PDB file of C-alpha atoms in Angstrom:
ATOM      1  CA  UNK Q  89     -14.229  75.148 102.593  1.00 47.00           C
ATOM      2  CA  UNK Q  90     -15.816  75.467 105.816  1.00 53.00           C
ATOM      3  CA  UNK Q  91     -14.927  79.168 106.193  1.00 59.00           C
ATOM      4  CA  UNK Q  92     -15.099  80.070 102.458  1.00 58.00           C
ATOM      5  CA  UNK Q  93     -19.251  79.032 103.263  1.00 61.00           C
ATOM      6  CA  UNK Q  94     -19.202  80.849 106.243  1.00 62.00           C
ATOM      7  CA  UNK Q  95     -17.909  84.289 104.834  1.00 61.00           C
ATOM      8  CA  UNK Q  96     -20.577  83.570 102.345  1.00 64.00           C
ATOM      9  CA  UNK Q  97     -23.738  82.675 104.659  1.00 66.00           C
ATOM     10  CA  UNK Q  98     -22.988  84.130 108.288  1.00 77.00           C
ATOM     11  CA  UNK Q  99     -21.615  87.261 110.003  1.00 84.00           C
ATOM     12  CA  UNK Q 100     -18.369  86.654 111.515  1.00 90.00           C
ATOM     13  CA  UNK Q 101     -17.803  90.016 112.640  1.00 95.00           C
ATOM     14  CA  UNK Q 102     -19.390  92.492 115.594  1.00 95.00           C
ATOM     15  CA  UNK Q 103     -19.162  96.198 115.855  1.00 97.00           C
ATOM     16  CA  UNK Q 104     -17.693  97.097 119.648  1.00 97.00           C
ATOM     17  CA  UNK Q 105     -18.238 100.491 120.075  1.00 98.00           C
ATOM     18  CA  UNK Q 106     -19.069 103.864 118.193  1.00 98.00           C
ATOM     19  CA  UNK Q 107     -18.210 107.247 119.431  1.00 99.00           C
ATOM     20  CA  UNK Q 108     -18.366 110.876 117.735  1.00 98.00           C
ATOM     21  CA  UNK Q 109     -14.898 111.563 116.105  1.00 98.00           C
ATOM     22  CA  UNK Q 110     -14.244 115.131 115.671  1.00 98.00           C
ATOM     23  CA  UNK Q 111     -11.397 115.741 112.754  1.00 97.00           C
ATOM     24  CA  UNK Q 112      -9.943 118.406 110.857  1.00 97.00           C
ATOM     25  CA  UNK Q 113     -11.900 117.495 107.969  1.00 96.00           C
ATOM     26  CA  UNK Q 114     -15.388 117.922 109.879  1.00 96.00           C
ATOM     27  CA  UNK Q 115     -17.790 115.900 112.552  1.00 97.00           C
ATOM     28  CA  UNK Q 116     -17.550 112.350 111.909  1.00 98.00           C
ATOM     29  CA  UNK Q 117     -18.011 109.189 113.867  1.00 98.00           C
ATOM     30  CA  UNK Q 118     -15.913 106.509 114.347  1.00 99.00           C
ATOM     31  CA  UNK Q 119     -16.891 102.465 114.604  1.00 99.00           C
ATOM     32  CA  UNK Q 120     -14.554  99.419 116.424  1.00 99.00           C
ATOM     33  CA  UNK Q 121     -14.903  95.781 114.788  1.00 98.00           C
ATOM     34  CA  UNK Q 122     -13.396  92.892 115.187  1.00 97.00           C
ATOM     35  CA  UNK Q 123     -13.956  89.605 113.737  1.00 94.00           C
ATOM     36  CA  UNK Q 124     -14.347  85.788 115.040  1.00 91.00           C
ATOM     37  CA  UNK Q 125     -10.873  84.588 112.776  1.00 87.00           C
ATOM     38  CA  UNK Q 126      -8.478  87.385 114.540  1.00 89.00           C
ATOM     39  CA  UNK Q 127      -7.779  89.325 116.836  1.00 93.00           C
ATOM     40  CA  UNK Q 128      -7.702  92.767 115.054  1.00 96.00           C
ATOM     41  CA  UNK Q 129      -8.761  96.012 114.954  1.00 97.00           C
ATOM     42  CA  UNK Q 130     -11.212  96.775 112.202  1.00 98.00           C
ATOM     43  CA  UNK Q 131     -12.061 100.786 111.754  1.00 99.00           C
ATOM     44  CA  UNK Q 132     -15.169 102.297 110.038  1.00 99.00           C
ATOM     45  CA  UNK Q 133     -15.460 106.409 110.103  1.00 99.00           C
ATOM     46  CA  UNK Q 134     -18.695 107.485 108.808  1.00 98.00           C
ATOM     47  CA  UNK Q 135     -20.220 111.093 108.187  1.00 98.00           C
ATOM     48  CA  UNK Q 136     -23.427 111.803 107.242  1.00 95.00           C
ATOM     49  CA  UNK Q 137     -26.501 109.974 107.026  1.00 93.00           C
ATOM     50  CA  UNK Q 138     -25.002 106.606 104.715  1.00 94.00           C
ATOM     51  CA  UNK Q 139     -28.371 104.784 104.853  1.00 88.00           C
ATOM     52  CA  UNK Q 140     -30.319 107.466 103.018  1.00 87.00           C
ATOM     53  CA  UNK Q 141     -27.852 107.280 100.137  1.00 89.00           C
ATOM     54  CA  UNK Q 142     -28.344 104.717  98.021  1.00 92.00           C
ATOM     55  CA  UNK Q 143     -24.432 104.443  97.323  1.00 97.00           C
ATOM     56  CA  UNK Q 144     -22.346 106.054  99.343  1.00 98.00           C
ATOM     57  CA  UNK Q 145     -18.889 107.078  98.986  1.00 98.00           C
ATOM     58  CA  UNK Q 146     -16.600 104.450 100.254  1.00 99.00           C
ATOM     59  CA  UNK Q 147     -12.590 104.276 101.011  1.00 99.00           C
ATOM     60  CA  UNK Q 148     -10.942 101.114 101.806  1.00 99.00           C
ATOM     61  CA  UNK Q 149      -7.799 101.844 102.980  1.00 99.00           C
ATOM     62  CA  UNK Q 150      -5.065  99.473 104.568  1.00 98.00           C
ATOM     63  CA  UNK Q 151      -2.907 100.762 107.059  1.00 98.00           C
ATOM     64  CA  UNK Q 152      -0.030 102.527 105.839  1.00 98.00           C
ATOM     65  CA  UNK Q 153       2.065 103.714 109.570  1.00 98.00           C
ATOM     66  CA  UNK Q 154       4.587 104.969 106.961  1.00 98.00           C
ATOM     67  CA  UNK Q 155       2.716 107.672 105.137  1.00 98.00           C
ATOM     68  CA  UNK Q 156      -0.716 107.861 107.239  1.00 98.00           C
ATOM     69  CA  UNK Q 157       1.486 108.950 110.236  1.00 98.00           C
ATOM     70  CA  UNK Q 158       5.186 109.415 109.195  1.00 98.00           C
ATOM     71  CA  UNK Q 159       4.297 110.945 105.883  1.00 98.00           C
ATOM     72  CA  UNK Q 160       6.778 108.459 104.094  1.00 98.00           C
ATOM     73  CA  UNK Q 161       7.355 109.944 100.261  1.00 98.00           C
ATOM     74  CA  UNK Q 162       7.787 106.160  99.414  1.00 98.00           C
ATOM     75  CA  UNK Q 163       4.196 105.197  98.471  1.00 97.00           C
ATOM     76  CA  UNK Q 164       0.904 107.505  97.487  1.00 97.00           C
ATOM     77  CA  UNK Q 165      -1.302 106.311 101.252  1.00 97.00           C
ATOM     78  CA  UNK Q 166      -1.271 108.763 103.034  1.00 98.00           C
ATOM     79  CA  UNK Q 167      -1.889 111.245 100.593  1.00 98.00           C
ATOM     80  CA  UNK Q 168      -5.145 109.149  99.362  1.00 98.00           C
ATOM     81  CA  UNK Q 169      -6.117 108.791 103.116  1.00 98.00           C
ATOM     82  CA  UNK Q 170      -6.113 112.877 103.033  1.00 98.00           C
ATOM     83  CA  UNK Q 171      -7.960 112.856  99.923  1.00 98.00           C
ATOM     84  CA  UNK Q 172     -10.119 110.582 100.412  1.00 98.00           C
ATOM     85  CA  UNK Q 173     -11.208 111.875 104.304  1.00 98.00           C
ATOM     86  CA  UNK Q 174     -11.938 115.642 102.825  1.00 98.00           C
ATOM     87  CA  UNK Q 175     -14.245 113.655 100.076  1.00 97.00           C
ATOM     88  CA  UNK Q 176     -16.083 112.157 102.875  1.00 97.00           C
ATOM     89  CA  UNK Q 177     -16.159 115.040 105.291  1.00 97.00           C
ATOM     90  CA  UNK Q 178     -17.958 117.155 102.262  1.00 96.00           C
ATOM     91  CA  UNK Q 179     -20.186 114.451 100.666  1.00 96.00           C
ATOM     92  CA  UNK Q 180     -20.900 111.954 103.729  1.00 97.00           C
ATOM     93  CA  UNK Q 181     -19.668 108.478 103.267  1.00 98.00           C
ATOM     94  CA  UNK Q 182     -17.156 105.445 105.028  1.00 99.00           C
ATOM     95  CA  UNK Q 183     -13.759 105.104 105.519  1.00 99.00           C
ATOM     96  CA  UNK Q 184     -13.060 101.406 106.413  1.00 99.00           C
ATOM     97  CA  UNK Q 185      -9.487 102.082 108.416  1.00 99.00           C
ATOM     98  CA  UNK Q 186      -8.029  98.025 107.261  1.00 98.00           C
ATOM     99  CA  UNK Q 187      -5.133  96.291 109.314  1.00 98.00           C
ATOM    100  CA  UNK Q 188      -3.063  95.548 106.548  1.00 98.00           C
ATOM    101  CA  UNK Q 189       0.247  97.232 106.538  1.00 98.00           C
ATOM    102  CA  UNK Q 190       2.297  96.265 103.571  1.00 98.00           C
ATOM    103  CA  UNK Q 191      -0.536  94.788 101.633  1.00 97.00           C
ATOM    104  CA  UNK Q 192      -1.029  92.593 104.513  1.00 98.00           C
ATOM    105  CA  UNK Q 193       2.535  91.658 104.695  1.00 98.00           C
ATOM    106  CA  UNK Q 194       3.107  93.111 108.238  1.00 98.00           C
ATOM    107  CA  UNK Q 195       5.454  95.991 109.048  1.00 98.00           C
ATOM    108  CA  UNK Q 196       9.020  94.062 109.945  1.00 99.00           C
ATOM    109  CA  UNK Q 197       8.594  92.455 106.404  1.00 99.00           C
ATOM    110  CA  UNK Q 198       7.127  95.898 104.464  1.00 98.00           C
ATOM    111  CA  UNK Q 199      10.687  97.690 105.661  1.00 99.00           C
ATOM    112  CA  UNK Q 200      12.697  94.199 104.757  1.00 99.00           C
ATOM    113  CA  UNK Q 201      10.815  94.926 101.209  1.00 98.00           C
ATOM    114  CA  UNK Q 202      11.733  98.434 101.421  1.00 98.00           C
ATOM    115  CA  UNK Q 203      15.306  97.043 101.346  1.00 98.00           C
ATOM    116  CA  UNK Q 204      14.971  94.771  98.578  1.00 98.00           C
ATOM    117  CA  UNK Q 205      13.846  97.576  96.807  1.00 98.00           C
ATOM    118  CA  UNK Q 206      16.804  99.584  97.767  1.00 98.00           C
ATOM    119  CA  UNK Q 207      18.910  98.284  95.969  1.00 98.00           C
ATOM    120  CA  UNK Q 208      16.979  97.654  93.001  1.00 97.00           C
ATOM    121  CA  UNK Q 209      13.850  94.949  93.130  1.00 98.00           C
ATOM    122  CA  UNK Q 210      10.454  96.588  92.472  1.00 97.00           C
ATOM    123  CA  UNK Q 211       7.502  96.303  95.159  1.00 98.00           C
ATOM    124  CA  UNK Q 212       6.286  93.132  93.604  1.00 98.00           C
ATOM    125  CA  UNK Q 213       9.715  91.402  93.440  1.00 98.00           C
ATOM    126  CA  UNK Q 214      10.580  92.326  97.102  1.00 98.00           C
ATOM    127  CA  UNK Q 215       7.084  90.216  98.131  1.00 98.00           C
ATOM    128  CA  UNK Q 216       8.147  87.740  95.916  1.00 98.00           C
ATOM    129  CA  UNK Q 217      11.285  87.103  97.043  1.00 98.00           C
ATOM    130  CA  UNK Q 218       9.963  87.433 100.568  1.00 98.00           C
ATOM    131  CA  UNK Q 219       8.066  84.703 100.222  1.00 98.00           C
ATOM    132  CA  UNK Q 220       4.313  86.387  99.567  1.00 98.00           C
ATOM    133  CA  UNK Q 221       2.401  86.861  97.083  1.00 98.00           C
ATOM    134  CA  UNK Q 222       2.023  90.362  95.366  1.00 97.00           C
ATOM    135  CA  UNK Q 223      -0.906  91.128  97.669  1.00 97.00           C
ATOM    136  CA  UNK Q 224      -1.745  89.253 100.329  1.00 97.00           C
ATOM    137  CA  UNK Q 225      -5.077  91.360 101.057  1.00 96.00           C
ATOM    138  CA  UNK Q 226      -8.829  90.077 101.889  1.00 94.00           C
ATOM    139  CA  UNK Q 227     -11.609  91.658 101.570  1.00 95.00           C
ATOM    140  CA  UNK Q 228     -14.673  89.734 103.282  1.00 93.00           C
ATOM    141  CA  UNK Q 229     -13.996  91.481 106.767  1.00 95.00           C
ATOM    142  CA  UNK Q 230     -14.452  95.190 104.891  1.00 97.00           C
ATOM    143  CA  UNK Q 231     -17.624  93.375 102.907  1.00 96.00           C
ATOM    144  CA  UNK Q 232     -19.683  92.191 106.240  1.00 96.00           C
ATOM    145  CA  UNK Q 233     -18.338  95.706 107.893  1.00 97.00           C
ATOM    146  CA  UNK Q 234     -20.383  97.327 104.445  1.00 97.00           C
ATOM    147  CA  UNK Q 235     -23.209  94.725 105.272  1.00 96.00           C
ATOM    148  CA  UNK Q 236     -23.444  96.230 109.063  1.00 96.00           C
ATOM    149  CA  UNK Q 237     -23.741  99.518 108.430  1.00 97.00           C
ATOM    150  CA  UNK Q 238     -26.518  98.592 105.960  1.00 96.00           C
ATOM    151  CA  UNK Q 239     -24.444  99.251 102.903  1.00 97.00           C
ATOM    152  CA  UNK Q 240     -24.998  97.095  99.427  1.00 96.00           C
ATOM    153  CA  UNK Q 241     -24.062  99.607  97.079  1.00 97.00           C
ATOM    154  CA  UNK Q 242     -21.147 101.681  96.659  1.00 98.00           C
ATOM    155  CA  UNK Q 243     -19.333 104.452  94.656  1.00 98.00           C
ATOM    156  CA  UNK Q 244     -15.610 103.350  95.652  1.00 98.00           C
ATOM    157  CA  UNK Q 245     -12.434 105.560  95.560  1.00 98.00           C
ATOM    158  CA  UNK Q 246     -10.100 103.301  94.428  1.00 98.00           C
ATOM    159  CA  UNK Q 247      -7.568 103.384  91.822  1.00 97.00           C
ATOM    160  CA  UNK Q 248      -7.428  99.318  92.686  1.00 96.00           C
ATOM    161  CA  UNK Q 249      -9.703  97.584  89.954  1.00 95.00           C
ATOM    162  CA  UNK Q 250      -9.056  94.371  91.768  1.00 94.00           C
ATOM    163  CA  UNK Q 251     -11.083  95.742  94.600  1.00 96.00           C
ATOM    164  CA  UNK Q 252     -14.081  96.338  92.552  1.00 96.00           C
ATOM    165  CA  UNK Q 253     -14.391  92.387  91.897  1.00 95.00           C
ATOM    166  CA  UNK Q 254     -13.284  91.604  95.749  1.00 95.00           C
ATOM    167  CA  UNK Q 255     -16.079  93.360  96.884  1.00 96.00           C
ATOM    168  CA  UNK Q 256     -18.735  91.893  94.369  1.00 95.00           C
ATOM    169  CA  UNK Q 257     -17.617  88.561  95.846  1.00 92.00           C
ATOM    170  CA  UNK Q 258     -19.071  89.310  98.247  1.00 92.00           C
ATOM    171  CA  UNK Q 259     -21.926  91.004  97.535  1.00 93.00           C
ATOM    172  CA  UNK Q 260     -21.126  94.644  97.873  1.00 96.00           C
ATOM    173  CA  UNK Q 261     -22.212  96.317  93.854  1.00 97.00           C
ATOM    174  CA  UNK Q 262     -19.556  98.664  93.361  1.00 98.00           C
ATOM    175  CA  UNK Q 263     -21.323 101.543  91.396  1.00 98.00           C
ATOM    176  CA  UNK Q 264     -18.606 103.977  90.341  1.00 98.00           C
ATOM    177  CA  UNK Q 265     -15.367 103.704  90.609  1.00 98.00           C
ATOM    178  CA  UNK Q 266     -13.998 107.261  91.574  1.00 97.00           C
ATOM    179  CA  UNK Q 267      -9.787 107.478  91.236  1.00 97.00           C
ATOM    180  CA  UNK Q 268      -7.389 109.194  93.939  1.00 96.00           C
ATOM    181  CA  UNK Q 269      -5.027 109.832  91.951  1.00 94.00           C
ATOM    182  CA  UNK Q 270      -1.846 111.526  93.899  1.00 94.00           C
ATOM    183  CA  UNK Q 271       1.384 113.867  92.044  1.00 95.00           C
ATOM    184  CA  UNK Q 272       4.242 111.078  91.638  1.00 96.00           C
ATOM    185  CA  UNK Q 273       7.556 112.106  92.952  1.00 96.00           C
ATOM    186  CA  UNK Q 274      10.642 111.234  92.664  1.00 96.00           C
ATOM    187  CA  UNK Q 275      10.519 108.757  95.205  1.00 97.00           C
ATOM    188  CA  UNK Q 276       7.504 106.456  94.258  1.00 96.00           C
ATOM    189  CA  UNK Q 277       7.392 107.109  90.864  1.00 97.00           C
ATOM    190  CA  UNK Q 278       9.050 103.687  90.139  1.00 96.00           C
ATOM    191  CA  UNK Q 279       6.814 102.681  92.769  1.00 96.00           C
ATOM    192  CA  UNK Q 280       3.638 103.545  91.333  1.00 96.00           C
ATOM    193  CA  UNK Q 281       4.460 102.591  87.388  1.00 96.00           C
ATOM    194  CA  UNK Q 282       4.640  99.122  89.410  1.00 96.00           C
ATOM    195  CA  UNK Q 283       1.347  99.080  90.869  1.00 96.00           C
ATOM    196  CA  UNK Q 284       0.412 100.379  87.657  1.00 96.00           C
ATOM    197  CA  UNK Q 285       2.233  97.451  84.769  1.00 96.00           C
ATOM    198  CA  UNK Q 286       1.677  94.459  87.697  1.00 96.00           C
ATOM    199  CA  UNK Q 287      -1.196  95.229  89.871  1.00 95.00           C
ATOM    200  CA  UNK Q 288      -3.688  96.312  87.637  1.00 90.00           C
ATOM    201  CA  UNK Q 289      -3.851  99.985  89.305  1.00 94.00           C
ATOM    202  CA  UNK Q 290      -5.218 102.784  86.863  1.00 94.00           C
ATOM    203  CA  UNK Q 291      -2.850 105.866  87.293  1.00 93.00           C
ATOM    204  CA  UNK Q 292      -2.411 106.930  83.377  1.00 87.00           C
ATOM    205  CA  UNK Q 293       1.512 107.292  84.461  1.00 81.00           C
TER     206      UNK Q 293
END
């Protein structure tokens, strides 16, 4: 109780250092954060000038080392990250970089649930039988990170309608909703028709 009133009252988090962040996508900067409860590394890339927009176009994306950097054909990540940074780049907006491989499952247990799922339990199963639940993700850190760059309002690209109602937990209004919605193969098809019939994601699979 004591923390659930102090995500909702006080700042528990501190930006550490900015730089400019040059990408392939355009001139961007990029943010460090970490908070008082752990001792992660919390990303925010901004282009443009966010305050003057009075929502600005916002990703939240966990960590996928997979597909952001192995390009994995497993999951639909890294091709949102793409998307989703080349939305930014043209419009201005935030990416909030999360440390939350495997829906905050860690990365020994995301491959252990890639093996479950080898031979034959879906995403949602595998955590299950892993011992998590279906998504172990928070979202007050990403919410105060919002709050610090002076951000209340949001048009989110998400195809995640549980992250709309995280977020207005915590008083971030969530505007729009704008999908990133990536080709299925034949490798996460089964994969996404998951997120899609158990975790509430809108993919119109």
């Amino acid at each position: 109780y004591i923390v659930a009133y102090r995500l909702q009252t006080e700042s528990i988090i501190k930006k550490t250092e900015s730089a400019n962040f040059p990408t392939r996508y355009g001139h961007m900067k990029i943010h460090h954060y970490q908070s008082e409860l752990d001792t992660l590394e919390w990303i925010a890339i901004t282009a443009g000038d966010i305050t003057n927009q009075l929502a600005p176009l916002v990703r939240l994306h966990s960590q996928c080392l997979t597909s952001d950097v192995f390009h994995s054909k497993r999951c639909d990540c890294g091709e949102q990250l793409e998307m989703s940074m080349q939305w930014i780049a043209k419009e201005g907006g935030i990416l909030l970089y999360l440390p939350q491989e495997g829906r905050n499952i860690g990365l020994l247990n995301k491959i252990k649930s890639y093996a479950l799922q080898d031979i034959g339990l879906d995403t949602v199963e595998a955590n299950h039988r892993l011992g998590f639940k279906a998504d172990e993700r928070e979202y007050f850190i990403p919410a105060q990170i919002l709050k610090d760059l002076g951000i209340q309002r949001v048009r989110l690209m998400t195809n995640n309608v549980n992250k709309v109602s995280e977020l207005k937990k915590y008083d971030i209004e969530v505007v729009e909703r704008i999908p990133l919605i990536v080709e299925p193969n034949q490798d996460n098809i089964f994969y996404l028709k998951t997120k899609q019939n158990k975790l509430g994601h809108e993919l119109n699979l």
